[in-house]
Coordinates of C-alpha atoms in Angstrom, one line a residue:
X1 CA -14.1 12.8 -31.7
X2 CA -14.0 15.6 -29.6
X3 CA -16.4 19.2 -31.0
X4 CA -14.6 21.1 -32.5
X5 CA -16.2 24.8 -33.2
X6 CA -16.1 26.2 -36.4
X7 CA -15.4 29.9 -35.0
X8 CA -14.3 30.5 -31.6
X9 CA -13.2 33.2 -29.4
X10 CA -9.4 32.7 -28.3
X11 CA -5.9 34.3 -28.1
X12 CA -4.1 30.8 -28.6
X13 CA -6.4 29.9 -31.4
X14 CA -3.8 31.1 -34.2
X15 CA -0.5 29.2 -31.9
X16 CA 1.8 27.8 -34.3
X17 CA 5.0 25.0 -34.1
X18 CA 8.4 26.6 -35.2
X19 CA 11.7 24.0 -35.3
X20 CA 14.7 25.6 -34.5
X21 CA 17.8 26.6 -37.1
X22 CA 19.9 23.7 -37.5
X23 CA 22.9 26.1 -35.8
X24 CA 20.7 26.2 -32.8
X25 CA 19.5 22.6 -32.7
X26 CA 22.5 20.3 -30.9
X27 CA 23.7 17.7 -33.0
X28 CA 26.3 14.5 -32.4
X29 CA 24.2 13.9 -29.0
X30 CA 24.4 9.8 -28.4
X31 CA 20.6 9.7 -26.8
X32 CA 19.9 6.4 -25.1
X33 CA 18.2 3.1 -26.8
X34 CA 16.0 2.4 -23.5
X35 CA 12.4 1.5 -24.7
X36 CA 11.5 2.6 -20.9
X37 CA 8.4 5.1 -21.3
X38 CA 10.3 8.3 -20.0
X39 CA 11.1 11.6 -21.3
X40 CA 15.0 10.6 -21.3
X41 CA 15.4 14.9 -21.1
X42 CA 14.8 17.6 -18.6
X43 CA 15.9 21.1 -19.0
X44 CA 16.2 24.1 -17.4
X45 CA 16.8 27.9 -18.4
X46 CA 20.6 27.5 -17.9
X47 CA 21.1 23.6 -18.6
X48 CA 19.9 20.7 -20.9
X49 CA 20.0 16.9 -19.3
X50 CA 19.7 14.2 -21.5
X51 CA 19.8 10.4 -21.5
X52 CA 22.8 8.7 -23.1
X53 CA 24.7 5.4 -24.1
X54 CA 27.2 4.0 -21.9
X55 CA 29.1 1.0 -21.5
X56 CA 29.5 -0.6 -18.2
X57 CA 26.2 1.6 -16.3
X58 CA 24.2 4.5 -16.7
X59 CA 24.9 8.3 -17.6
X60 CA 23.3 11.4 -18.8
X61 CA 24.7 14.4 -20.5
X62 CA 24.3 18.3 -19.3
X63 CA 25.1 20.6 -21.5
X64 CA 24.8 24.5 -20.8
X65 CA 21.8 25.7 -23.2
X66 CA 23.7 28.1 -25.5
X67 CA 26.1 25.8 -26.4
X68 CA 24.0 24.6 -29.4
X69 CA 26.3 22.6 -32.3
X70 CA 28.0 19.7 -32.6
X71 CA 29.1 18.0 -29.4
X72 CA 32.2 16.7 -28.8
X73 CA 32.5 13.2 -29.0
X74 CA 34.3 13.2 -25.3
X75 CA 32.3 15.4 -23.8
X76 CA 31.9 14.5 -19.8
X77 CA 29.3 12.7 -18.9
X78 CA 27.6 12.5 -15.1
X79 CA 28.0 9.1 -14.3
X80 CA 27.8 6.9 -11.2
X81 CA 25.0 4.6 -11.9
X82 CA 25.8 1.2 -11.8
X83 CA 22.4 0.4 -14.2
X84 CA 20.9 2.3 -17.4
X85 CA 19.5 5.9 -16.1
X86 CA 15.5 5.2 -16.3
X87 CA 14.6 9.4 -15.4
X88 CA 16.2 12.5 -14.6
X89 CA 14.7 16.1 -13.1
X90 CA 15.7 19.1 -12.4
X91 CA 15.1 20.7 -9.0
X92 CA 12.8 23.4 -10.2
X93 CA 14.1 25.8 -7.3
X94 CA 18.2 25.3 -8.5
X95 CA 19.1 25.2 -11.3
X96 CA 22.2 23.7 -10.9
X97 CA 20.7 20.4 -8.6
X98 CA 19.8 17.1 -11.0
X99 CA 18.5 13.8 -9.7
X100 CA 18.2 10.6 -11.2
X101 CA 17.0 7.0 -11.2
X102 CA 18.5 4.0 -12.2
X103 CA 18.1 0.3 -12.8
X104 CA 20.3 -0.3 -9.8
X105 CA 17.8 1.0 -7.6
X106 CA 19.1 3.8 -6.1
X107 CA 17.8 8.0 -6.6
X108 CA 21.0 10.1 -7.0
X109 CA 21.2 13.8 -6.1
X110 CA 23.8 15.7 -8.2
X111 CA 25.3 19.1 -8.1
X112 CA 26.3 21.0 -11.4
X113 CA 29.0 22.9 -11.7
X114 CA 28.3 26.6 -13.1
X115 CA 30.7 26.3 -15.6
X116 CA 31.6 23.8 -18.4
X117 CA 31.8 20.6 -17.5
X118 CA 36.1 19.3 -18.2
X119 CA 35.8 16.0 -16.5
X120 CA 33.8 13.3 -15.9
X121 CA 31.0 13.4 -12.8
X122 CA 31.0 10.5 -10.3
X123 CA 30.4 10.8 -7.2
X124 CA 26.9 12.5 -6.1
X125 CA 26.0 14.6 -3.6
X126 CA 23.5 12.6 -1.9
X127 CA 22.2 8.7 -2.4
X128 CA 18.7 7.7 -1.6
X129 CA 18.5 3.7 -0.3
X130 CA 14.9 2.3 -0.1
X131 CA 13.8 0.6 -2.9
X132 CA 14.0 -2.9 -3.8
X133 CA 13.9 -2.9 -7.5
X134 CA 14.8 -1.0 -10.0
X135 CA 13.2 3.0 -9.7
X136 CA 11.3 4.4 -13.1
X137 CA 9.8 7.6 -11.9
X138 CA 10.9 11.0 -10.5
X139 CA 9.0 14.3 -9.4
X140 CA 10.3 16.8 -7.4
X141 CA 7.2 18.6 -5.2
X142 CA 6.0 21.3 -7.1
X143 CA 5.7 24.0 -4.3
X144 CA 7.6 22.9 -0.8
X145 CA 11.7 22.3 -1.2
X146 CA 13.8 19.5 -0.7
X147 CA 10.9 16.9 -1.4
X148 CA 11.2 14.1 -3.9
X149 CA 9.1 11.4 -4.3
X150 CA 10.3 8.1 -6.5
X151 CA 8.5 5.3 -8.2
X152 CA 10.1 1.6 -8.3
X153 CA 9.2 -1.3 -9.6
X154 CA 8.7 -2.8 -6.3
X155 CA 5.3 -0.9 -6.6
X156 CA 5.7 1.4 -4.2
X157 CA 5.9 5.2 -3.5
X158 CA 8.9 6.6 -1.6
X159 CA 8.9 10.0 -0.4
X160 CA 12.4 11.8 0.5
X161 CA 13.6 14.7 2.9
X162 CA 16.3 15.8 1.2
X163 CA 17.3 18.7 3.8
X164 CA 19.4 16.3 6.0
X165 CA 23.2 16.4 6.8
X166 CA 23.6 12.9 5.8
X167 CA 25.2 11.9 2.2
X168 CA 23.5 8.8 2.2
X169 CA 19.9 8.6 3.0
X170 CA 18.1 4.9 3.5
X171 CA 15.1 5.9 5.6
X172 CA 12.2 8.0 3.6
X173 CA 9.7 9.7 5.7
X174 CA 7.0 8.3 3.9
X175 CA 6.7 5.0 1.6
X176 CA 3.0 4.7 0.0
X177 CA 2.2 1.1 -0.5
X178 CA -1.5 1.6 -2.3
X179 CA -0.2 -0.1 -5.5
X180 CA -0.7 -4.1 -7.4
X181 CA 1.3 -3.2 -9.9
X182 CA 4.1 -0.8 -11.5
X183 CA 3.6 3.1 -11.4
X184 CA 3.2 4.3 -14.8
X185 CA 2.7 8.0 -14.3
X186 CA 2.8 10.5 -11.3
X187 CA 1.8 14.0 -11.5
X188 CA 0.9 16.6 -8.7
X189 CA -1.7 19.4 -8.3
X190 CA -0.6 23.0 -8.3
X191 CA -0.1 23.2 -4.5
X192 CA 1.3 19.2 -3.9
X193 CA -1.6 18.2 -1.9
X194 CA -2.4 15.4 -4.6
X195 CA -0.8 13.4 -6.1
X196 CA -2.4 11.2 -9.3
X197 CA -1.1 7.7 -10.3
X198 CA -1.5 5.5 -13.6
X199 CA -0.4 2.3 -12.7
X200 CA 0.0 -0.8 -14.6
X201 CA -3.5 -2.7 -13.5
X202 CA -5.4 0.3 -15.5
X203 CA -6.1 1.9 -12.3
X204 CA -6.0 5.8 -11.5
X205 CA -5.4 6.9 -8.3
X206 CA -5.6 10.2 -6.3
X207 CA -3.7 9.9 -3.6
X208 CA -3.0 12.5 -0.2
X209 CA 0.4 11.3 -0.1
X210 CA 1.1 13.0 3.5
X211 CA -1.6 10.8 5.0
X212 CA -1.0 7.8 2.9
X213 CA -4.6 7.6 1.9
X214 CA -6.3 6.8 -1.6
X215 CA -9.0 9.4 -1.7
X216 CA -9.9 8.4 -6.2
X217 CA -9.6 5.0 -7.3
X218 CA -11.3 4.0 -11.0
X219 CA -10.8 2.7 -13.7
X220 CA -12.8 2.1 -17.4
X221 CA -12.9 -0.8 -19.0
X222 CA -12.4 0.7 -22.6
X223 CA -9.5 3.1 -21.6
X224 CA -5.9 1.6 -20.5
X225 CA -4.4 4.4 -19.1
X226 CA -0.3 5.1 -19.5
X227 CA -0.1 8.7 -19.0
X228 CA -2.0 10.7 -16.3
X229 CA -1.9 14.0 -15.5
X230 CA -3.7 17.2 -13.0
X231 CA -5.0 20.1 -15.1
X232 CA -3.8 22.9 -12.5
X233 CA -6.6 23.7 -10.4
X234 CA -9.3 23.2 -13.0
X235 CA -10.3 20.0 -10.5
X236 CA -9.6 17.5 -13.6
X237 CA -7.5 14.9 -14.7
X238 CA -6.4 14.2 -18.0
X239 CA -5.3 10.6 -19.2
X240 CA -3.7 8.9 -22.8
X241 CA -3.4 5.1 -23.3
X242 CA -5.1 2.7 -25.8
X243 CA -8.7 1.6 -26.2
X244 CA -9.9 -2.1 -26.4
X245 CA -9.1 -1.7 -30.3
X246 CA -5.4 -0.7 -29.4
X247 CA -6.2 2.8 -30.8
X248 CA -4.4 5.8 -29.1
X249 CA -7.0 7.6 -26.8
X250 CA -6.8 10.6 -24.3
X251 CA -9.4 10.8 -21.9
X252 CA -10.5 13.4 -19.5
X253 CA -11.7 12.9 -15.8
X254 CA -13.6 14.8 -12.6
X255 CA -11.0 14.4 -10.1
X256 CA -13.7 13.9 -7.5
X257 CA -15.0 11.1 -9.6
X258 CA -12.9 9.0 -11.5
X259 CA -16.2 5.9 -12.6
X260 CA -17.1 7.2 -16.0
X261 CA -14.5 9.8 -17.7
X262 CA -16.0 13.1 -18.7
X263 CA -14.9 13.1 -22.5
X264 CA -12.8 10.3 -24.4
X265 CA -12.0 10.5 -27.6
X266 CA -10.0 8.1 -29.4
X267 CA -6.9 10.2 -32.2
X268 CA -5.3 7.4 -34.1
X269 CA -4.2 4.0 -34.8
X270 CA -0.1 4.0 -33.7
X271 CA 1.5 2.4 -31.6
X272 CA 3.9 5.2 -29.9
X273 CA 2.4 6.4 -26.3
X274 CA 1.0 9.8 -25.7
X275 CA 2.7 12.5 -23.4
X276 CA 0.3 14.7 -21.7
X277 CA 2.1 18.5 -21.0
X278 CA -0.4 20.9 -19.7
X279 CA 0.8 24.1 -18.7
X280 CA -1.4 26.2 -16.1
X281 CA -0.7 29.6 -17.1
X282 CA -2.7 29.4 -20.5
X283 CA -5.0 26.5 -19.9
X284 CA -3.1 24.9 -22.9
X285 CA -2.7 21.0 -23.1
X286 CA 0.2 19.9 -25.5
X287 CA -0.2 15.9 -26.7
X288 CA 3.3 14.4 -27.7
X289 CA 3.5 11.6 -29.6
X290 CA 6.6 9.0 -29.3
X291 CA 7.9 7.2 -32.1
X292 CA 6.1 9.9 -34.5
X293 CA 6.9 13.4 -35.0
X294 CA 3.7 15.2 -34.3
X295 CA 2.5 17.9 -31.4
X296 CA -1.1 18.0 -30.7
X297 CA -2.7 20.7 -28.8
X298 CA -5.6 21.8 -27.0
X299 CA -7.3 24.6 -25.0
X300 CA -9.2 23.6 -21.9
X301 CA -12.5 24.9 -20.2
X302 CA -13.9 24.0 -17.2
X303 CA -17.7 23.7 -18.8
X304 CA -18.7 21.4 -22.2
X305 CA -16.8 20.6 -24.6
X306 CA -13.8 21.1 -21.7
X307 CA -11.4 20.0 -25.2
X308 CA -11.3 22.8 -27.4
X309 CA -8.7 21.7 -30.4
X310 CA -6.5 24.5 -31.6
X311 CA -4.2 22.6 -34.0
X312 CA -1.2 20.1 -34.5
X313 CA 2.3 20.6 -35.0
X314 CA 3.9 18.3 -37.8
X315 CA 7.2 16.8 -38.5
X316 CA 8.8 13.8 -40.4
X317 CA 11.1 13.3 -38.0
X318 CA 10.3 11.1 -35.2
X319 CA 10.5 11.8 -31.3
X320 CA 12.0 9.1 -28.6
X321 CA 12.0 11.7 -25.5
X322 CA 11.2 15.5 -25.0
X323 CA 11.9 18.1 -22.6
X324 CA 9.9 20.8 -21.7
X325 CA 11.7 24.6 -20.8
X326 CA 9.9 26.8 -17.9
X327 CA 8.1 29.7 -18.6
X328 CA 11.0 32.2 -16.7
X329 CA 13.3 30.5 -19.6
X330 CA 11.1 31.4 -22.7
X331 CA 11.7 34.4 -25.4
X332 CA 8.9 36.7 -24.3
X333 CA 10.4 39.4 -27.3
X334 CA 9.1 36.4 -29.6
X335 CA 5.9 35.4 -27.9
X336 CA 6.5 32.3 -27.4
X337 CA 4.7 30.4 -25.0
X338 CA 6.0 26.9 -24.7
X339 CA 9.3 25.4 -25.9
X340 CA 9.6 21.6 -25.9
X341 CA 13.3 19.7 -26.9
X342 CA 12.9 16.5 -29.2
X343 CA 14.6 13.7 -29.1
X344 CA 15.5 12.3 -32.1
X345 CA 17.8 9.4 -31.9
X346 CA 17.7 8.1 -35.6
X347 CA 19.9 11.7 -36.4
X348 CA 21.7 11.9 -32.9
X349 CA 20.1 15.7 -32.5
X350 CA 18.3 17.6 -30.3
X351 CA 15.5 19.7 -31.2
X352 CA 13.9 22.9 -30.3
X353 CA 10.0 23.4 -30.9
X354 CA 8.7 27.3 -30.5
X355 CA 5.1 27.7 -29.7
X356 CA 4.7 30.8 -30.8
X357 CA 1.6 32.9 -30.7
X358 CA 1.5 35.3 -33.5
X359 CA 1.8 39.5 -32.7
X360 CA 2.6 42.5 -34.9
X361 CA 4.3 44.1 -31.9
X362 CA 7.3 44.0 -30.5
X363 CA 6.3 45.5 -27.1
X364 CA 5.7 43.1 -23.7
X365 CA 2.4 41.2 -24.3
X366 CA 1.1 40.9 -21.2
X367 CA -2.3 38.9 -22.2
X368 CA -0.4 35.9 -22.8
X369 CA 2.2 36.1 -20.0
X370 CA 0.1 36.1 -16.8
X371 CA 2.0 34.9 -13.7
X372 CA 3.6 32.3 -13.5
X373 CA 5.6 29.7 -10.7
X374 CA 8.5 31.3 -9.7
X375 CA 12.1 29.4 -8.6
X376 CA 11.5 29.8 -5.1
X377 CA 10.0 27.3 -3.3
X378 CA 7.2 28.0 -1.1
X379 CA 7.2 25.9 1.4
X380 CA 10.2 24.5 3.4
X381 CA 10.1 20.7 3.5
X382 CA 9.4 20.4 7.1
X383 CA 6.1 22.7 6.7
X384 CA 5.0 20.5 4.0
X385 CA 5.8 17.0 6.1
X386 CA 3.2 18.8 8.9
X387 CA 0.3 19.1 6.9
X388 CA 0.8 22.7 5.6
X389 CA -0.5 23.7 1.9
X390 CA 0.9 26.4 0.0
X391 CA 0.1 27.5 -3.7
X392 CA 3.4 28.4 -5.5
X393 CA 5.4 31.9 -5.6
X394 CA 4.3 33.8 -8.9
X395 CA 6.3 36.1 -10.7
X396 CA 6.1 38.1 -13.7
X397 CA 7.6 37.6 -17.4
X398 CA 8.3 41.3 -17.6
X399 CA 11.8 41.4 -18.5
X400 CA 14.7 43.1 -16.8
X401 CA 12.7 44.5 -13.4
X402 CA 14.6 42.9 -10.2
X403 CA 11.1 44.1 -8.6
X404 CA 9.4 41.5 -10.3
X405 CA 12.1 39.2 -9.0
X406 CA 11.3 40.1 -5.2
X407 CA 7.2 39.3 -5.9
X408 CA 7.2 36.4 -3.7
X409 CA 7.9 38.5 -1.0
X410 CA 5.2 40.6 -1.4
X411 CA 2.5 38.9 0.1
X412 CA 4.1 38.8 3.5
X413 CA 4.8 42.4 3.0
X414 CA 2.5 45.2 4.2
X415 CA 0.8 47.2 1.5
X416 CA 2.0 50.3 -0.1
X417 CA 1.0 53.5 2.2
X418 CA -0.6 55.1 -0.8
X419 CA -2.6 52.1 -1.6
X420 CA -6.5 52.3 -1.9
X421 CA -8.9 49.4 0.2
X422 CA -9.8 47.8 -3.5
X423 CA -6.0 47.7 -3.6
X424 CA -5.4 46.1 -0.1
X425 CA -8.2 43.6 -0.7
X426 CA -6.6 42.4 -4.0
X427 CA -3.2 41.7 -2.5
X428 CA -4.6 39.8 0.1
X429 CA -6.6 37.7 -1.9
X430 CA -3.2 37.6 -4.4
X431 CA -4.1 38.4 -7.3
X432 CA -2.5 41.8 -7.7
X433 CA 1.1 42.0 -9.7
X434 CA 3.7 44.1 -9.2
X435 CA 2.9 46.4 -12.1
X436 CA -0.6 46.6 -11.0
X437 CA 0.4 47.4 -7.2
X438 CA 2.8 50.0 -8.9
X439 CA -0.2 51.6 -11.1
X440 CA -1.6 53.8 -8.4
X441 CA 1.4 55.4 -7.4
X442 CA 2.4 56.0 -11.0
X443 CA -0.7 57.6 -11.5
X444 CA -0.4 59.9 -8.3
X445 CA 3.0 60.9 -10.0
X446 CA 2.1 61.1 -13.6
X447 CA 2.4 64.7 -14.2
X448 CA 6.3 64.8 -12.3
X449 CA 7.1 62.3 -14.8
X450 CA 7.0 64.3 -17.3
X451 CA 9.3 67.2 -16.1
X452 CA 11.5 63.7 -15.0
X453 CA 12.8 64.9 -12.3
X454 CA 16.4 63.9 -10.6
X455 CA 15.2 64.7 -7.2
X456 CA 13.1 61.5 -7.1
X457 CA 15.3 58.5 -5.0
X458 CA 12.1 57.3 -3.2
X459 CA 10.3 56.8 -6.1
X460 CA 12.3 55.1 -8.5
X461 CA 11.6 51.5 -7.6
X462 CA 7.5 52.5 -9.0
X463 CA 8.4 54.2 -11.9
X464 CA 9.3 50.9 -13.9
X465 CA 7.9 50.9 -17.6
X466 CA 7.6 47.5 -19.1
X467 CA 10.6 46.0 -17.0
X468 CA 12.9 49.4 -17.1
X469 CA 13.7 52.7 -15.2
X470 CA 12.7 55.4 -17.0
X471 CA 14.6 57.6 -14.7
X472 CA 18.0 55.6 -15.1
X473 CA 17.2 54.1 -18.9
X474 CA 19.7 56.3 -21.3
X475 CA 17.7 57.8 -24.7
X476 CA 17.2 56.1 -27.5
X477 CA 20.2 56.4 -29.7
X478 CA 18.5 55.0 -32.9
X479 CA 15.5 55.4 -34.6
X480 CA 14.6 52.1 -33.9
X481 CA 14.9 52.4 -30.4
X482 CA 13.3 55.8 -30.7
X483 CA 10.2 53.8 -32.0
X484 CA 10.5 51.0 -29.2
X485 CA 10.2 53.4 -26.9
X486 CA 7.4 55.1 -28.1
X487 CA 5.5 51.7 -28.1
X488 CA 6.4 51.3 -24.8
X489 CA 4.9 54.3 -23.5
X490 CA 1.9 53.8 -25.7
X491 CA 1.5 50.4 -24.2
X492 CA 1.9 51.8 -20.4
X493 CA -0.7 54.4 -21.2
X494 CA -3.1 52.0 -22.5
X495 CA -2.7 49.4 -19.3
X496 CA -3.3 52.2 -16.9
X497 CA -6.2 53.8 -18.5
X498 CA -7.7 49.9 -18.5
X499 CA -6.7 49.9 -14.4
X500 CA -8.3 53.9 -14.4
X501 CA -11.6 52.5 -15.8
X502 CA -11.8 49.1 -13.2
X503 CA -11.1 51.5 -10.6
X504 CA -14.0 53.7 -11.1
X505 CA -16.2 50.4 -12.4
X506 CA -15.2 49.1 -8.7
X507 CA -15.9 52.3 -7.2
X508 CA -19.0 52.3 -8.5
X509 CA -19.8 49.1 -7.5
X510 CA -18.9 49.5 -3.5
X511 CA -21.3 53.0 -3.5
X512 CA -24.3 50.9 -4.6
X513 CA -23.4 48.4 -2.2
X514 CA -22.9 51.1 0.3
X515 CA -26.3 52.9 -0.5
X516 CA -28.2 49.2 -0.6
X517 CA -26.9 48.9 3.3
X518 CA -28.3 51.8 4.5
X519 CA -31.6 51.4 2.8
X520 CA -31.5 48.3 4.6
X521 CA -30.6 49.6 7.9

């Protein structure tokens, strides 16, 4: 078993699993009866795709994400599969693009209408040709656009340009072929430069997929690995499967050496498979169990133990598939970090699962909403094909700022004419936010503020407080509000007396530095 601490130092140590209302859970949902190791669900902040039963081929619902309820028993369904749908994705840059694999051994690309669906879909936008068997696996690149890769069970690796004219598309750019046996698992690294495989023969692989080339290969002979996945840019790979014993196990692994795992640890004697979910932005791991109801969860470290358990997430109610909501479609008001949709097929519903860190305030908590991907892709597919790596566009959580919407074209930007050197060097490096590259200006201004002046049209894109315009926001009509305010301004008044004292720290820092070189001189 893996240490677990008796006290420990951590913001996420006190996370806890809420289940939705039944009113906001959807019910009457015919999930599929494939045994197929998928999720069966993806979702998105405006749309929920999920799985079904159908006679006579495959199909998958979408249903808009505030329509929570009953469904109708004739709702539309997207289908034009001739064999059960095995995995479906959303592009993560549209949110109104699906694609989907099939038994019939074709990929599918779909467009959504942006309203509620009145008739049946059938006829996608594009087709992709190439494999010979049926195709399990689906990802969608991570940071470049109109890149998907596909897994069939002709054991090999396809990867699609999907930027072309052409409706039907038979000719990938690149097919990997490093595979004996079915593809269990893909997942990429944060920039798509990697890509790691379970397959069938126990093996994990790190693959460059541009060149084609296995860089990892290893295996243990007490670990079967099912599930793998990269831990953002912590240069680690985490794995679940079954021991010799056939006890459930998660494993963890150096990406740069996959002989001997770092830490493995063995959780339970079921039978259901382990998905791994790690999300970057908090350096949580989630653990989902299929065919039982519970949610395991984890904070990682780059040194020992790596696995720090935080706690697990209980129900009675067993889970076939789950989906997983991006971070821009989260409740920040709530805290909540991570939302997950379960499966259940035994009551035809659909789930919700709140991870919710607890808060007393109601203000913005920006400790536990750093910056995360944005839905812009990075990339264009044809910079990507010619060897060009890109981290992905961050935004902020802030709600209700369209400057935090326009962050990813910051960096190519020059800086603000106010801005100090310290400042400069930080956006350049990309670590910088729009709040903090607002901060110095607001400070410069701080006393005009006050007499909020009307005369100020050059200034109003910096004077946003916790994702508003203090110039153009109307005043509080409650006391309530009054009260939100105030916490509001208390909270901006505490962030930029933090930013005042790293300034003059920094400040500090670069005279020493400055004196050391001409002693030295």
């Amino acid at each position: 078993m893996s240490w677990h601490p008796q006290y420990r130092s951590s913001k996420f140590r006190h996370v806890y699993g809420k289940a939705a209302s039944k009113d906001k859970c959807y019910d009457c949902v015919p999930i599929t009866h494939n045994i197929n190791d998928n999720h069966f669900c993806a979702v998105n902040p405006s749309f929920i795709a999920v799985v079904t039963e159908c006679v006579g081929g495959g199909a998958f619902l979408v249903i808009p994400i505030k329509q929570t309820g009953k469904l109708d028993p004739h709702y539309p369904k997207v289908c034009g599969h001739k064999g059960n749908v095995l995995d479906i994705k959303w592009n993560p840059f549209n949110d109104f693009v699906i694609a989907s694999c099939s038994e019939d051994a074709t990929v599918k690309i779909w467009d959504i209408p942006n309203q509620l669906l009145k008739r049946n879909i059938t006829t996608p936008k594009k087709e992709l040709l190439g494999h010979a068997r049926r195709v399990g696996l689906i990802e969608w690149h991570p940071t470049a656009d109109d890149i998907l890769f596909s897994s069939g069970y002709d054991y090999k690796i396809m990867i699609w340009n999907l930027g072309v004219v052409d409706a039907v598309i038979s000719n990938p750019v690149k097919i990997l072929d490093a595979h004996k046996d079915v593809v269990l698992s893909m997942s990429f690294n944060t920039d798509g430069s990697l890509l790691a495989t379970a397959c069938r023969d126990r093996k994990i692989r790190v693959i460059d997929p541009r060149a084609g080339t296995v860089l990892q290969e290893g295996s243990y002979k007490s670990h079967r690995v099912n599930k793998v996945s990269f831990l953002g840019n912590m240069k680690m790979l985490f794995s679940t499967g079954t021991s010799r014993w056939n006890n459930r196990q998660i494993a963890l692994w150096d990406q740069n050496d996959l002989s001997v795992p770092l830490l493995e640890e063995d959780l339970d004697g079921s039978s259901g498979l382990l998905f791994p979910v790690y999300d970057s932005d908090t350096h949580m791991l989630y653990v989902v169990g299929k065919g039982d109801g519970n949610i395991r969860y984890y904070e990682i470290s780059p040194e020992k133990p790596y696995l720090n358990y935080l706690m697990e997430y209980h129900s009675h109610l067993p889970q076939k598939g789950i989906g997983m909501m991006p971070k821009r479609g989260l409740d920040v008001a709530a805290c909540e970090i991570f939302r997950f949709y379960k499966l259940i097929p035994t009551k035809s519903l659909i789930e919700p699962i709140s991870m919710i860190v607890p808060r007393r305030s109601e203000s913005y908590q920006a400790d536990i909403y750093p910056l995360t991907a944005a839905a812009q892709p990075a990339l264009t597919a044809e910079e990507w094909l010619a060897g060009i790596n890109k981290g992905p566009l961050l935004v902020s959580l802030r709600p209700g700022s369209e400057a935090v919407k326009s962050l990813p074209q910051f960096p190519d930007q020059e800086p603000l004419t106010e801005a100090t050197d310290l400042s400069q060097q930080q956006e350049a490096q990309g670590r910088i936010s729009v709040e903090d590259k607002q901060k110095p200006r607001e400070i410069e201004h701080g006393r005009k503020r006050l007499k909020v002046e009307e005369s100020l049209p050059e200034n109003q894109q910096t004077c946003l407080s916790n994702g508003f315009d203090i110039f153009q926001c109307p005043p509080p009509k409650t006391e309530s509000e009054l009260l939100q305010m105030y916490y509001r301004q208390q909270e901006e008044i505490r962030r930029l007396r933090e930013l005042v004292i790293q300034r003059d720290i920094q400040i500090k820092q670069l005279s020493l530095e400055l004196r050391n070189l001409c002693t030295d001189t």
